[in-house]
Amino acid sequence: MNQVYEKVVKCYESIKDRIPFKPKVALVLGSGLGNYADTMDVKAEIDYSEIEQFPVSTVPGHAGKFIFGYVKDVPVVCMKGRVHYYEGYPISDVVLPTRLMKMMGAEILFLTNASGGINPSYGAGSFMLIKDHISCFAPNPLIGENIEEFGCRFPDMSTVYDRDLQSTIRKKAEECGIPLTEGIYAQLTGPSFESPAEIQMLRILGADAVGMSTVVEAIAANHMGMRICGISCVANLAAGMTDQPLTHEEVQEASNKAAPLFRQLVTESIASF
Ligand code: HPA
């Protein structure tokens, strides 16, 4: 058996008896949404550290566990804390949790993150519906022997972000009076923030926001045929757009401030998926 596949299966086998239901939605919580589970009807929790061979995140604010619960009537598995490539894990480990949640039965992957805004019309604290992405600055998680159990060798990437899910999110944002922009998200590896010249390059390439996650997870989920959607919380203007240096604390502070509206948008959207 393929070693990467075997590892996901082992993780699944080690927790399958503790999973309370077949989740419909797999929700990845980015910075600021960490406390989202407080609003859920929680049925079970599994610490990442309890899962054999599972990559455990080392970033402050990303302490990790799977939380199983209902958002309104929808069974959801939530990732509190994700694994980032910059932590030093192989890219196959970065997408292992995504693959594991699909193995649990999740059909929809809802990705959230904090990002730096490149589009000059975005303010700090605004929300961007991810319409498409730029992946070429991060390693592709499908490199290596193809895992047939997950999907095909050359997956189509024309519509990674599901159009119907996008419509639902747009509609819910409008109903709730939450301003929502739409754009292209680029993933770089981090952990250093970008230089102003890199931001200029990304702008020329058509990126509206930049971050250090999400795209590789979307590629792995798309490979497995999941329906995918994503919302980015623009925590700061990207490097060079203001005179301020960027800090992780500033990103966390801005995301925490935006969290109540973010939570509402996520909840209303999931309830209508
Ligand atoms: N760059 C990369 N990642 C980020 C940023 C940024 O400016 N803000 C939040 N995550």
PDB file of C-alpha atoms and ligand atoms in Angstrom, residues 114-116 193-194 210-212 236 246 251, ligand 1:
ATOM      1  CA  ALA A 114      -6.448  34.978   7.709  1.00  0.00           C
ATOM      2  CA  SER A 115      -4.651  36.724   4.889  1.00  0.00           C
ATOM      3  CA  GLY A 116      -2.875  39.853   3.825  1.00  0.00           C
ATOM      4  CA  PHE A 193       5.782  37.571   5.535  1.00  0.00           C
ATOM      5  CA  GLU A 194       6.235  38.660   1.922  1.00  0.00           C
ATOM      6  CA  VAL A 210      -2.016  36.157   0.275  1.00  0.00           C
ATOM      7  CA  GLY A 211      -1.536  33.655   3.056  1.00  0.00           C
ATOM      8  CA  MET A 212       0.341  30.572   4.160  1.00  0.00           C
ATOM      9  CA  ASN A 236      -3.904  43.314   7.353  1.00  0.00           C
ATOM     10  CA  LEU A 246       3.662  43.127   9.922  1.00  0.00           C
ATOM     11  CA  VAL A 251      -2.891  39.338  12.410  1.00  0.00           C
TER      12      VAL A 251
HETATM   13  N1  HPA B   1       0.951  37.502   4.440  1.00  0.00           N
HETATM   14  C1  HPA B   1       0.883  36.159   4.549  1.00  0.00           C
HETATM   15  N2  HPA B   1       0.071  35.547   5.381  1.00  0.00           N
HETATM   16  C2  HPA B   1      -0.733  36.292   6.136  1.00  0.00           C
HETATM   17  C3  HPA B   1      -0.725  37.685   6.089  1.00  0.00           C
HETATM   18  C4  HPA B   1       0.173  38.333   5.174  1.00  0.00           C
HETATM   19  O1  HPA B   1       0.236  39.565   5.074  1.00  0.00           O
HETATM   20  N3  HPA B   1      -1.646  38.129   6.975  1.00  0.00           N
HETATM   21  C5  HPA B   1      -2.199  37.036   7.538  1.00  0.00           C
HETATM   22  N4  HPA B   1      -1.651  35.917   7.036  1.00  0.00           N
END
